[in-house]
Amino acid sequence: MASFYLILFTSFTFPFHFPFILIILLHFLLSLLSFLHFFSFLFFLSHVISFCFLFSFIIINVISSYFLFLLIY
Protein backbone atom coordinates (compact mmCIF):
# COMPACT_ATOMS: atom_id res chain seq x y z
CA MET A 1 0.00 0.00 0.00
CA ALA A 2 2.86 2.36 0.79
CA SER A 3 4.35 1.74 -2.65
CA PHE A 4 1.05 2.79 -4.23
CA TYR A 5 1.19 6.10 -2.36
CA LEU A 6 4.83 6.53 -3.34
CA ILE A 7 3.99 5.94 -7.01
CA LEU A 8 1.03 8.31 -6.73
CA PHE A 9 3.20 10.99 -5.10
CA THR A 10 5.95 10.57 -7.69
CA SER A 11 3.53 10.76 -10.60
CA PHE A 12 1.81 13.75 -8.99
CA THR A 13 5.06 15.69 -8.66
CA PHE A 14 6.83 14.36 -11.79
CA PRO A 15 6.27 17.49 -13.94
CA PHE A 16 8.24 19.46 -11.37
CA HIS A 17 11.17 17.01 -11.32
CA PHE A 18 12.11 17.36 -14.98
CA PRO A 19 12.93 21.10 -15.05
CA PHE A 20 14.77 20.67 -11.76
CA ILE A 21 17.01 18.05 -13.40
CA LEU A 22 17.62 20.43 -16.31
CA ILE A 23 18.64 23.20 -13.92
CA ILE A 24 21.07 20.83 -12.17
CA LEU A 25 22.60 19.88 -15.52
CA LEU A 26 22.89 23.53 -16.53
CA HIS A 27 24.49 24.32 -13.19
CA PHE A 28 26.97 21.47 -13.61
CA LEU A 29 27.87 22.60 -17.13
CA LEU A 30 28.41 26.19 -16.05
CA SER A 31 30.46 24.98 -13.09
CA LEU A 32 32.76 23.16 -15.48
CA LEU A 33 33.04 26.24 -17.66
CA SER A 34 33.79 28.43 -14.67
CA PHE A 35 37.22 26.82 -14.35
CA LEU A 36 38.20 28.91 -17.34
CA HIS A 37 37.43 32.05 -15.28
CA PHE A 38 35.71 33.63 -18.25
CA PHE A 39 32.27 32.59 -17.09
CA SER A 40 32.34 33.75 -13.48
CA PHE A 41 29.17 35.81 -13.94
CA LEU A 42 27.41 32.84 -15.53
CA PHE A 43 28.58 30.69 -12.66
CA PHE A 44 27.12 33.15 -10.16
CA LEU A 45 23.92 33.35 -12.20
CA SER A 46 23.63 29.57 -12.28
CA HIS A 47 23.93 29.52 -8.49
CA VAL A 48 21.15 32.09 -8.15
CA ILE A 49 18.90 30.22 -10.58
CA SER A 50 19.60 26.89 -8.88
CA PHE A 51 18.81 28.17 -5.41
CA CYS A 52 15.64 29.95 -6.54
CA PHE A 53 14.45 26.89 -8.40
CA LEU A 54 15.36 24.60 -5.51
CA PHE A 55 13.38 26.79 -3.12
CA SER A 56 10.34 26.80 -5.42
CA PHE A 57 10.71 23.03 -5.93
CA ILE A 58 10.63 22.48 -2.16
CA ILE A 59 7.53 24.67 -1.80
CA ILE A 60 5.76 22.84 -4.64
CA ASN A 61 6.60 19.46 -3.10
CA VAL A 62 5.35 20.57 0.32
CA ILE A 63 2.07 21.80 -1.19
CA SER A 64 1.61 18.64 -3.26
CA SER A 65 2.41 16.50 -0.21
CA TYR A 66 -0.23 18.37 1.76
CA PHE A 67 -2.84 17.78 -0.95
CA LEU A 68 -1.83 14.14 -1.16
CA PHE A 69 -2.19 13.89 2.62
CA LEU A 70 -5.70 15.37 2.33
CA LEU A 71 -6.50 12.94 -0.47
CA ILE A 72 -5.39 9.92 1.55
CA TYR A 73 -7.05 10.89 4.80
PDB file of C-alpha atoms in Angstrom:
ATOM      1  CA  MET A   1       0.000   0.000   0.000  1.00  0.00           C
ATOM      2  CA  ALA A   2       2.857   2.359   0.789  1.00  0.00           C
ATOM      3  CA  SER A   3       4.352   1.735  -2.652  1.00  0.00           C
ATOM      4  CA  PHE A   4       1.053   2.786  -4.227  1.00  0.00           C
ATOM      5  CA  TYR A   5       1.188   6.100  -2.363  1.00  0.00           C
ATOM      6  CA  LEU A   6       4.834   6.528  -3.341  1.00  0.00           C
ATOM      7  CA  ILE A   7       3.989   5.943  -7.006  1.00  0.00           C
ATOM      8  CA  LEU A   8       1.034   8.313  -6.726  1.00  0.00           C
ATOM      9  CA  PHE A   9       3.197  10.986  -5.096  1.00  0.00           C
ATOM     10  CA  THR A  10       5.954  10.566  -7.689  1.00  0.00           C
ATOM     11  CA  SER A  11       3.528  10.762 -10.596  1.00  0.00           C
ATOM     12  CA  PHE A  12       1.810  13.751  -8.991  1.00  0.00           C
ATOM     13  CA  THR A  13       5.060  15.689  -8.665  1.00  0.00           C
ATOM     14  CA  PHE A  14       6.828  14.357 -11.790  1.00  0.00           C
ATOM     15  CA  PRO A  15       6.270  17.486 -13.944  1.00  0.00           C
ATOM     16  CA  PHE A  16       8.242  19.464 -11.367  1.00  0.00           C
ATOM     17  CA  HIS A  17      11.168  17.013 -11.324  1.00  0.00           C
ATOM     18  CA  PHE A  18      12.114  17.356 -14.979  1.00  0.00           C
ATOM     19  CA  PRO A  19      12.928  21.101 -15.045  1.00  0.00           C
ATOM     20  CA  PHE A  20      14.773  20.666 -11.761  1.00  0.00           C
ATOM     21  CA  ILE A  21      17.007  18.048 -13.400  1.00  0.00           C
ATOM     22  CA  LEU A  22      17.618  20.427 -16.312  1.00  0.00           C
ATOM     23  CA  ILE A  23      18.641  23.200 -13.922  1.00  0.00           C
ATOM     24  CA  ILE A  24      21.066  20.834 -12.174  1.00  0.00           C
ATOM     25  CA  LEU A  25      22.600  19.875 -15.524  1.00  0.00           C
ATOM     26  CA  LEU A  26      22.890  23.528 -16.525  1.00  0.00           C
ATOM     27  CA  HIS A  27      24.493  24.322 -13.186  1.00  0.00           C
ATOM     28  CA  PHE A  28      26.974  21.466 -13.609  1.00  0.00           C
ATOM     29  CA  LEU A  29      27.871  22.595 -17.128  1.00  0.00           C
ATOM     30  CA  LEU A  30      28.410  26.194 -16.053  1.00  0.00           C
ATOM     31  CA  SER A  31      30.456  24.978 -13.090  1.00  0.00           C
ATOM     32  CA  LEU A  32      32.760  23.156 -15.478  1.00  0.00           C
ATOM     33  CA  LEU A  33      33.038  26.238 -17.664  1.00  0.00           C
ATOM     34  CA  SER A  34      33.793  28.432 -14.670  1.00  0.00           C
ATOM     35  CA  PHE A  35      37.215  26.816 -14.351  1.00  0.00           C
ATOM     36  CA  LEU A  36      38.197  28.908 -17.344  1.00  0.00           C
ATOM     37  CA  HIS A  37      37.432  32.046 -15.284  1.00  0.00           C
ATOM     38  CA  PHE A  38      35.713  33.631 -18.254  1.00  0.00           C
ATOM     39  CA  PHE A  39      32.275  32.595 -17.095  1.00  0.00           C
ATOM     40  CA  SER A  40      32.336  33.747 -13.477  1.00  0.00           C
ATOM     41  CA  PHE A  41      29.171  35.807 -13.939  1.00  0.00           C
ATOM     42  CA  LEU A  42      27.411  32.842 -15.534  1.00  0.00           C
ATOM     43  CA  PHE A  43      28.585  30.685 -12.660  1.00  0.00           C
ATOM     44  CA  PHE A  44      27.121  33.145 -10.161  1.00  0.00           C
ATOM     45  CA  LEU A  45      23.919  33.350 -12.205  1.00  0.00           C
ATOM     46  CA  SER A  46      23.631  29.572 -12.279  1.00  0.00           C
ATOM     47  CA  HIS A  47      23.932  29.521  -8.485  1.00  0.00           C
ATOM     48  CA  VAL A  48      21.154  32.089  -8.148  1.00  0.00           C
ATOM     49  CA  ILE A  49      18.901  30.222 -10.575  1.00  0.00           C
ATOM     50  CA  SER A  50      19.605  26.894  -8.879  1.00  0.00           C
ATOM     51  CA  PHE A  51      18.809  28.168  -5.407  1.00  0.00           C
ATOM     52  CA  CYS A  52      15.641  29.945  -6.544  1.00  0.00           C
ATOM     53  CA  PHE A  53      14.454  26.889  -8.395  1.00  0.00           C
ATOM     54  CA  LEU A  54      15.362  24.599  -5.508  1.00  0.00           C
ATOM     55  CA  PHE A  55      13.380  26.793  -3.122  1.00  0.00           C
ATOM     56  CA  SER A  56      10.336  26.798  -5.419  1.00  0.00           C
ATOM     57  CA  PHE A  57      10.712  23.033  -5.931  1.00  0.00           C
ATOM     58  CA  ILE A  58      10.630  22.477  -2.162  1.00  0.00           C
ATOM     59  CA  ILE A  59       7.531  24.672  -1.800  1.00  0.00           C
ATOM     60  CA  ILE A  60       5.759  22.844  -4.643  1.00  0.00           C
ATOM     61  CA  ASN A  61       6.604  19.464  -3.105  1.00  0.00           C
ATOM     62  CA  VAL A  62       5.347  20.566   0.317  1.00  0.00           C
ATOM     63  CA  ILE A  63       2.071  21.799  -1.185  1.00  0.00           C
ATOM     64  CA  SER A  64       1.615  18.639  -3.256  1.00  0.00           C
ATOM     65  CA  SER A  65       2.412  16.497  -0.206  1.00  0.00           C
ATOM     66  CA  TYR A  66      -0.228  18.370   1.763  1.00  0.00           C
ATOM     67  CA  PHE A  67      -2.844  17.784  -0.948  1.00  0.00           C
ATOM     68  CA  LEU A  68      -1.828  14.137  -1.162  1.00  0.00           C
ATOM     69  CA  PHE A  69      -2.192  13.885   2.620  1.00  0.00           C
ATOM     70  CA  LEU A  70      -5.697  15.372   2.335  1.00  0.00           C
ATOM     71  CA  LEU A  71      -6.496  12.939  -0.471  1.00  0.00           C
ATOM     72  CA  ILE A  72      -5.385   9.915   1.550  1.00  0.00           C
ATOM     73  CA  TYR A  73      -7.055  10.894   4.803  1.00  0.00           C
TER      74      TYR A  73
END
